[in-house]
Structures are given as C-alpha cells and as structure tokens.
XYZ file of C-alpha atoms in Angstrom:
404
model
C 6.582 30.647 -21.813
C 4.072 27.797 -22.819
C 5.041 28.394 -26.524
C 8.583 28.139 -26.307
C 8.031 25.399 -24.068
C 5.370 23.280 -25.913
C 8.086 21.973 -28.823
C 10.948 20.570 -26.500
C 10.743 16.881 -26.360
C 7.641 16.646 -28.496
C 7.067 13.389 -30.875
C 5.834 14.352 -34.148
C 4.367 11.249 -34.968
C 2.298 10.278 -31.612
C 2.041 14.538 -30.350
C 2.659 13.094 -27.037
C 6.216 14.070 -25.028
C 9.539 12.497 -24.632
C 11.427 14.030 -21.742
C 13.277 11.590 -20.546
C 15.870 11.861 -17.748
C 18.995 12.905 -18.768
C 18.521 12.947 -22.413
C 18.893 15.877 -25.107
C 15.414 16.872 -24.374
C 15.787 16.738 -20.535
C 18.918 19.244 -21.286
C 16.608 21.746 -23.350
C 14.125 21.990 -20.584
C 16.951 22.677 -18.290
C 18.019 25.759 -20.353
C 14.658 26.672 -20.907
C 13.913 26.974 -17.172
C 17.507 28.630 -16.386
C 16.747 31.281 -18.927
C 13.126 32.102 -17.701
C 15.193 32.183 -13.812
C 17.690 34.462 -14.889
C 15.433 36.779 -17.266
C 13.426 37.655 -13.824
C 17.238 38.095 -12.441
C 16.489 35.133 -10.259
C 20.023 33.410 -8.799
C 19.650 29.826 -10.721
C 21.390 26.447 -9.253
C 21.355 22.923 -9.427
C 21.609 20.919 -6.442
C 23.758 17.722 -6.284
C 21.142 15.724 -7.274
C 20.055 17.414 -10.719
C 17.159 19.423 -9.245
C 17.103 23.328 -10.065
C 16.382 25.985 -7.848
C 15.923 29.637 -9.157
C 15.892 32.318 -6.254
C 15.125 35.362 -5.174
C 16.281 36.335 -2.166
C 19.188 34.564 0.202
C 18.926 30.994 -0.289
C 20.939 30.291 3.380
C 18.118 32.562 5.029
C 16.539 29.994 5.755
C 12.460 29.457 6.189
C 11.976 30.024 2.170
C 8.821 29.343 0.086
C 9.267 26.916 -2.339
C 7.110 26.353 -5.463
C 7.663 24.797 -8.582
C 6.873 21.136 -9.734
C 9.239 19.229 -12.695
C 9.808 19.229 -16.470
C 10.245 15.421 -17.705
C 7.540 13.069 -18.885
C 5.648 10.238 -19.250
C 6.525 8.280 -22.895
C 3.852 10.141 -25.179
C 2.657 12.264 -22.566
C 0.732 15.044 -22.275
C 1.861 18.833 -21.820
C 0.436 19.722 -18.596
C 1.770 16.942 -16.496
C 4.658 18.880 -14.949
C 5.193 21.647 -16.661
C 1.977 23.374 -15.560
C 3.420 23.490 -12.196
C 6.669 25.286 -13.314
C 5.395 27.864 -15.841
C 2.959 28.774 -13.206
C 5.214 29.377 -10.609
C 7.173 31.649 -12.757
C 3.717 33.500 -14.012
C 2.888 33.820 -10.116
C 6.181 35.773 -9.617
C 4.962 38.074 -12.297
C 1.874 38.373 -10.670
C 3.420 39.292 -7.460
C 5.947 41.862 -9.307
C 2.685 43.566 -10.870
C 1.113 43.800 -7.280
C 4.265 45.205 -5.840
C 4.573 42.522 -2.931
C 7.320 43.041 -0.831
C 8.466 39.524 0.107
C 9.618 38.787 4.164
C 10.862 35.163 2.966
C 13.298 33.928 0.498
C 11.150 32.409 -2.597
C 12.126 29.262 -4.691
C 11.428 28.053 -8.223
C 11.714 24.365 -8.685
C 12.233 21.914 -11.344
C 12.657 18.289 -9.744
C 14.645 16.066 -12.100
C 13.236 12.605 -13.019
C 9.650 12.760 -11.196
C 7.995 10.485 -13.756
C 10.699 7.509 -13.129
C 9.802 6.493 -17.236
C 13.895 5.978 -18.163
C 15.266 4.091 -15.021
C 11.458 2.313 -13.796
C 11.666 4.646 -10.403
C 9.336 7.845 -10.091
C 10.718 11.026 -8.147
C 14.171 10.515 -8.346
C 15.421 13.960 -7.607
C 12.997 14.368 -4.839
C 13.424 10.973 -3.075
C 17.547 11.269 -3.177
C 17.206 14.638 -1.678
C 14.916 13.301 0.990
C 16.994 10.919 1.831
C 14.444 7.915 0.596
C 16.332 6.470 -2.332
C 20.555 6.037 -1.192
C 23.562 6.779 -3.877
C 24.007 2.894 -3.721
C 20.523 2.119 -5.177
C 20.296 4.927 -7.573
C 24.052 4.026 -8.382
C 22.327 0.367 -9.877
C 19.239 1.885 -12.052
C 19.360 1.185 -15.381
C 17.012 1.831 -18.384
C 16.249 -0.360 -20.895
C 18.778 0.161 -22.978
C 21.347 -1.141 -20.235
C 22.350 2.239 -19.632
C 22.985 3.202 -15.774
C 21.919 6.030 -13.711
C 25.635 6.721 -12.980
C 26.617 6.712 -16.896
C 23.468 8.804 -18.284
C 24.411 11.935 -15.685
C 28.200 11.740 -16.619
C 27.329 11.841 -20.157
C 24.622 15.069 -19.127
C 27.542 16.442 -17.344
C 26.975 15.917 -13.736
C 28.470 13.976 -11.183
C 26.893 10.900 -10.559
C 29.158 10.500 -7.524
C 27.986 13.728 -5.515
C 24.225 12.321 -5.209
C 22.477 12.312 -1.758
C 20.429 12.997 1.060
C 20.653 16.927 1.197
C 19.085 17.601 4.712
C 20.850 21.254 4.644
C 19.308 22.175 1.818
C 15.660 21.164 2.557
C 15.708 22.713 6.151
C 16.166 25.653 4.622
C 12.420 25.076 3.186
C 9.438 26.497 5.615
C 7.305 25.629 2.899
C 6.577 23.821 -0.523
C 3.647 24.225 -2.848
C 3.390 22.555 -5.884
C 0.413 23.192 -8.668
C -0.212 20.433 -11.328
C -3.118 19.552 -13.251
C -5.451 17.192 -11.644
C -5.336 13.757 -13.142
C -8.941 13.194 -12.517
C -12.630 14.960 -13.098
C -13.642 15.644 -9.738
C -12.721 19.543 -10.122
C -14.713 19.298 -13.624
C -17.379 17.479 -11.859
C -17.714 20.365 -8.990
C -17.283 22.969 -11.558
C -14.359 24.680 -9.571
C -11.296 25.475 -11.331
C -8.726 24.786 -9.108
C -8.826 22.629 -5.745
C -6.316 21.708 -2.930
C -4.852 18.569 -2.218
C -5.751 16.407 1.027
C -3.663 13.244 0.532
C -1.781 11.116 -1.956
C -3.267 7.356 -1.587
C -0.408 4.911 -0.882
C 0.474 2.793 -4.474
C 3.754 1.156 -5.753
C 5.161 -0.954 -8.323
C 5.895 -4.935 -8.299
C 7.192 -6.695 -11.231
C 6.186 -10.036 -12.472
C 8.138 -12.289 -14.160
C 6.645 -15.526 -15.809
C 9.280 -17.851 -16.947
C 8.524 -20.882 -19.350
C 9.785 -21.957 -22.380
C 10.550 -21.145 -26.051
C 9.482 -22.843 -28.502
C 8.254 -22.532 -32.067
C 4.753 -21.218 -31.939
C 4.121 -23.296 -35.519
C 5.093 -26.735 -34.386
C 4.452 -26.995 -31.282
C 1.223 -28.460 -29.847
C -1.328 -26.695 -27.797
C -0.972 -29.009 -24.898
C 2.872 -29.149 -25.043
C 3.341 -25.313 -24.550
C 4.387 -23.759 -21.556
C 3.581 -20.187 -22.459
C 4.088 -17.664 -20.179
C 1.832 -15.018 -21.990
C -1.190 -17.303 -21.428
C -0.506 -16.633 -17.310
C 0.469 -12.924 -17.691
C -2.641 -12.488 -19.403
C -4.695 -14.348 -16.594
C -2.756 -11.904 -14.148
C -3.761 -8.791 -15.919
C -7.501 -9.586 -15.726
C -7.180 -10.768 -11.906
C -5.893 -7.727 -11.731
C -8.602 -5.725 -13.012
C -11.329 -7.985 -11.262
C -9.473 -7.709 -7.756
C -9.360 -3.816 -7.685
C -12.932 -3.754 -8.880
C -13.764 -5.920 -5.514
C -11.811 -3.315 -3.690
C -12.704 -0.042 -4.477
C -8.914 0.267 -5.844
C -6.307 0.716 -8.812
C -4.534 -1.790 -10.287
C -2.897 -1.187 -13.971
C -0.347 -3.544 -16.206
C 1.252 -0.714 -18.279
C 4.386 -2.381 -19.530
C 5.705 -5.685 -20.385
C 8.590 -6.917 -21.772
C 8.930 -10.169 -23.701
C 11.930 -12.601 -24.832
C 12.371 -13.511 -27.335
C 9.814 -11.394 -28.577
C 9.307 -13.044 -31.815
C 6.371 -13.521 -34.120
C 6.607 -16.779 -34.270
C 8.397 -17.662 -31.209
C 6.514 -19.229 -28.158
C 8.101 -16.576 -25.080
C 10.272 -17.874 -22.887
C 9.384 -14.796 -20.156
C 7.168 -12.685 -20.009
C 7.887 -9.622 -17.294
C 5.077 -6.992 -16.633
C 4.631 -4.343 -14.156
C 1.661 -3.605 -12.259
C 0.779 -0.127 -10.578
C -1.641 0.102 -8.100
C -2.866 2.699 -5.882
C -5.611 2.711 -2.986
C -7.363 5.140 -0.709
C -5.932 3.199 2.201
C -2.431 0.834 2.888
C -4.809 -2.311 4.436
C -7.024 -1.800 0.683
C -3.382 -1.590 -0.990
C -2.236 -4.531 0.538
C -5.245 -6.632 0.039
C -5.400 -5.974 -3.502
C -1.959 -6.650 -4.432
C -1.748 -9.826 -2.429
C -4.958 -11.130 -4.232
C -3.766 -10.464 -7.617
C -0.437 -12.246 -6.619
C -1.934 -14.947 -5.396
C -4.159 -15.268 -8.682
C -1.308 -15.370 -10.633
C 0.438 -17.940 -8.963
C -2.386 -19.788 -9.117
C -2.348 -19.720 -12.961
C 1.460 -20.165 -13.005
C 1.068 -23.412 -11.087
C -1.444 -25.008 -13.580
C 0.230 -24.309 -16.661
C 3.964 -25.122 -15.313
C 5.350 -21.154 -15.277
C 7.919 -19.973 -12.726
C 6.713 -16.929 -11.143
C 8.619 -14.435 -9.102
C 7.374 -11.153 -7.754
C 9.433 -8.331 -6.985
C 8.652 -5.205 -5.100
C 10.264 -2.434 -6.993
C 8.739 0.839 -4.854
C 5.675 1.501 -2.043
C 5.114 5.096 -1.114
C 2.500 5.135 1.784
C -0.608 7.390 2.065
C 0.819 11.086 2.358
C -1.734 13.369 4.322
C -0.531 17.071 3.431
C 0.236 19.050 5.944
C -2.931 20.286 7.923
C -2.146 23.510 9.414
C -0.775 24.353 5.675
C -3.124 23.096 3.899
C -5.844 24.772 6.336
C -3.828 28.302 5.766
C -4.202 27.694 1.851
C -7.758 27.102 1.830
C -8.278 30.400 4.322
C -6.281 32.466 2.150
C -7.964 31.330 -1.135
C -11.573 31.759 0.389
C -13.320 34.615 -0.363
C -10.223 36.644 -1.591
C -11.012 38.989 -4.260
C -9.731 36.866 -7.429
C -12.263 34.322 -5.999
C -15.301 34.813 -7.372
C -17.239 33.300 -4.799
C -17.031 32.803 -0.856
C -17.783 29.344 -1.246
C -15.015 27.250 -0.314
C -12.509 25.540 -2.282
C -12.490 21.794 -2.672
C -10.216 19.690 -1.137
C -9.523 16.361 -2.652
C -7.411 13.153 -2.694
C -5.464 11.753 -5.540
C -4.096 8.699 -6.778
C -1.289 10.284 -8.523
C 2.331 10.411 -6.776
C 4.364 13.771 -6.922
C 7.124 15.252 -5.530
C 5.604 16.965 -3.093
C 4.385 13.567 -1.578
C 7.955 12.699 -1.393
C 9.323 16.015 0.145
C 6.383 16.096 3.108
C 7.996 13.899 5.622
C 11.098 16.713 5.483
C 9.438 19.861 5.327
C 5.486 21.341 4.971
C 3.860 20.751 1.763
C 0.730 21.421 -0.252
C -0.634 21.377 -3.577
C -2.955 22.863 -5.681
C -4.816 21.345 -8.685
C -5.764 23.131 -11.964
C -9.390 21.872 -13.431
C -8.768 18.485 -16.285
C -12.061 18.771 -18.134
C -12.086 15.418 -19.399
C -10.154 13.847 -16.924
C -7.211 12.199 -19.381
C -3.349 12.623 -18.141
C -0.101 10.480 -19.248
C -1.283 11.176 -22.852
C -1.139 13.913 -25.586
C -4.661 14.378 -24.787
C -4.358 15.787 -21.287
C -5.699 19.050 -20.996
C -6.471 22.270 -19.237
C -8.484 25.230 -20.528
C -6.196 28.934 -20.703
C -9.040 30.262 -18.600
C -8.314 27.700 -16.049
C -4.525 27.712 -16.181
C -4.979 31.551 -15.452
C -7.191 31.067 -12.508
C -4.519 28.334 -11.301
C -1.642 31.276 -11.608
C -3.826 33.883 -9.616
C -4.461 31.343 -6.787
C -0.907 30.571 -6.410
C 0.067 34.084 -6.739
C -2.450 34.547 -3.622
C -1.185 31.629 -1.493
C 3.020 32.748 -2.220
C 1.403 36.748 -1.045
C -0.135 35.145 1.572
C 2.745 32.747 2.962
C 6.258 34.593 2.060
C 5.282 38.664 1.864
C 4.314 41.133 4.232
C-alpha cells in the first residue's frame, strides 16, 4: 500500500507532496483508497461533503467504529502526515482478518477531504462541514489563490458543491472515532515509546495581516520618503517570535503575499498569516493580542494601514476521557506490548480531524514515534519498525472496541 501510495502527488524537484484539494492528485488518492476498500470487499462511499467511508458491516446500524485519518497535504510535505493514519487503518483490518475477530459493531475506514486547508487557507474542511462548524454559505466563498472557488474546484472534481452540509445523521451513527497519525513532535522519541495516545489538541488559529502603504520605485525613492509595508511586516514577524517566547507559546508567519511583488518595486501591501497555538485559550489570547498590538505599533510610526482579520480559532479539544482511558487499558500490558509499563499520553499542537469531530461523537488518537521530530516537510519521518508497532496497537484498540 505505502508503495503505490508514495508517488501520487509527489514533486520531483522539492520530494515533498502536492495533494491539494480537489486537484488531479487529490482524485488519484481517491481511487487509490476506493480500490484498497473494495479489494478487502469493503462497501466504499462518499458523503456529501467529499469525505470517504469504506465499510464493513451495515453502515445504518448504528454505534460503528470509525478509523481512518485523510490523504491531502501540506505544499512540499512530508509522506506520513495523513496518510499514515489511512494505510494503517486498512493494515489493522488485515490484522484483525489474520486473528479471526468476529466484529459486534459496524467498522469504518476514513479519508477526510481537505484536512490540511493548504488550497482554500481553511484546515479540516470535510470534517468541520460535516460537524456542522463551517456552513455551505462560508465554504460556498473560499477561494484559493488562483481565484478559484470552493464551489467551482468540486464541480470541476465532479461533485456537487451544492449538496454540502452539516450531516448530523451520518455522524450519530459513529460510537467511536480513532485516528493514528504521526506525531509532529519528539516527545515519543524522547520517552523511547513508539506509539502514544493523545490527551488534548491546544487551542490555535489563523489571523491575517495586511500592511498597506505605498508603491513606489525602490531606486528613486528616498529612504525617508518610503512607506514600506515590508519594513512593518518584518517588525511583526519578530514580535511575533519574541511574544510566544515570553509565553511559553507558538506563533509562526508561514506565508505572505506581496503586490506588486516586484524587484524593484517598493510594495504597496504586504499580507501575511500568522499561526499560533498554546497549551491554554487565556496563553492563546495573550499572545496574539501582544503581537497585534506590536504591529500596530510599528504600523503607526512608519505611516502603514493595518487591518487584522481572524480567519479560524479552534479551542483546546480534551479527547474524550472514558475513551481515551479504555485505549490506554486495552494497550497496557497486552501481549504485542512489550512491556506493562504504561503508554504515554501527550498533548499536541497540531489540529486534526479528530479535534474537529469530538464535540459530535467520542474520539481518540494515537501517535506513531517521529524520530527527529520534523513534519510539513519531505523530511518527516517514521521508522517501518515503528509504523508496524502503530498498526498492531490499532489493530488491538478496533479488537478491543468493535469485536466480541
């Protein structure tokens, strides 16, 4: 599965991955997943808002176990962001077969469309319109950089932009979602445990910045007659930096956008967006407002309009306790575990779709070992040996939850 995965969507000049909603790449990894549902003779669908969902068992019975995780990517990144989670779900099911489980629940395969956000600026699409946390009237006015719209990119996929929604049916049919992804961290590495469980997601969001000041031509015009908006986006980016330092938090400009975006053109705005993320909403807050407050400072001085817009905020998540308490039980001390010691649990700075799908139904996660700690890039990666040992545990938590 990971071989005939590993080309789809893959750069051949940066190694990194391209799997961009709705694009030819997003359609391969659609097919890809189909055929690996229907070659276990799994019943394979696709909800009204792009997700896919391969079965076994009655979907309408109701109280299913879900697994599964999503296909598209970062630009450049890595392999195992994502797809980890869905070839292990479908290696767990082989896992099961070999032990001759007899399943009591209905099981579901996932593959959540657009959980990065990196062609329309907004992560976990699939997940949030199911849940009811992103409406067909927003999603309906996304647009990528190319001026392309939400609406326009499914049509041209194939789908109907028109049927999108909250699809409370479906999800109460859910008694229980698991995702596995690789951590995007080293505290695994650092405990020497393979894989852990997840405790929380910390709260983060997006805000965009946009300096405004004015062109001009960057060979005639004097230093103290400029009104340069790069000059205060770059004063931003290292309040930014200095304030989540003070706070114990996150705080990343990752992409900017420039007019007129010539060499020798003075910019007449300058729009970046910062991500930030914090173990707690007050720490969120505090850090955000400081590094707002920094740049309007800056902007004031030097003459540049400033507005701020709030693009996302996803508060803290905590995972499910009784679930998560059930996972690490069934984990401990079982006889693929080597040891009785207990199995870490550990918070994350990273948003998935499980975050999004736990105030509608139970959820959990698992995380797979990142030796070195890198994600978003073609350098994230997980050792086979771990990757394995991330299949068996998940195999032993779907035995444990949705067979006799």
């Amino acid at each position: 599965m990971w071989r005939d995965l590993a080309p789809v969507g893959r750069d051949a000049g940066s190694g990194g991955y391209r799997r961009y909603a709705w694009t030819g790449a997003d359609a391969d990894c659609r097919s890809w997943f189909r055929a690996q549902a229907e070659s276990r003779g799994l019943t394979c669908e696709t909800d009204r808002n792009g997700n896919q969902w391969a079965w076994l068992g009655d979907p309408l019975a109701g109280d299913a176990v879900v697994t599964g995780s999503h296909l598209d990517s970062v630009p450049d990144g890595g392999a195992f962001d994502g797809p980890l989670g869905v070839v292990s779900s479908f290696a767990a099911l082989d896992e099961l077969r070999r032990r001759g489980a007899e399943f009591a629940r209905p099981l579901a395969i996932t593959n959540f469309g657009d959980e990065e956000g990196a062609r329309f600026g907004l992560a976990c699409v699939g997940s949030r319109l199911a849940a009811g946390q992103l409406t067909r009237e927003n999603a309906h006015l996304l647009r990528d950089g190319d001026g392309v719209s939400l609406p326009q990119a499914m049509a041209a996929a194939g789908y109907d932009p028109d049927a999108i929604g909250p699809d409370p049916e479906r999800l109460a049919r859910v008694g229980a979602f698991v995702e596995l992804h690789v951590e995007q961290g080293r505290a695994l590495d650092l405990t020497g445990d393979p894989v852990g469980i997840a405790s929380a997601i910390w709260p983060h969001g997006r805000w965009r910045f946009d300096f405004r000041g004015e062109a001009n031509h960057a060979g005639t015009t004097r230093l103290a007659d400029r009104r340069d908006p790069m000059l205060t986006y770059a004063e931003t980016v290292l309040a930014a930096r200095r304030e989540a330092e003070l706070a114990g938090a996150l705080a990343t400009f990752g992409k900017i956008a420039v007019e007129p975006n010539g060499v020798n053109a003075i910019p007449s705005l300058v729009r970046g967006w910062l991500d930030s993320r914090a173990a707690d909403q007050a720490t969120l807050d505090t850090v955000v407002t400081a590094i707002e407050r920094a740049a309007r400072d800056h902007a004031g001085r030097a003459g540049i309009d400033l507005d701020v817009v709030r693009e996302s905020v996803t508060p803290v998540v905590e995972f499910e306790h009784a679930l998560r308490d059930e996972i690490a039980r069934l984990l401990t001390g079982r006889p693929s575990h080597d040891t009785d010691r207990a199995v870490p649990v550990l918070g994350t700075g990273a948003g998935h779709d499980a975050g999004i799908l736990s105030a509608s139904v139970p959820t959990a996660m698992l995380f797979v070992r990142n030796p070195t700690g890198i994600s978003h890039s073609p350098a994230e990666y997980a050792a086979e040996d771990d990757c394995v040992a991330g299949v068996i545990a998940l195999a032993d938590v779907l035995e444990g939850l949705a067979c006799r």
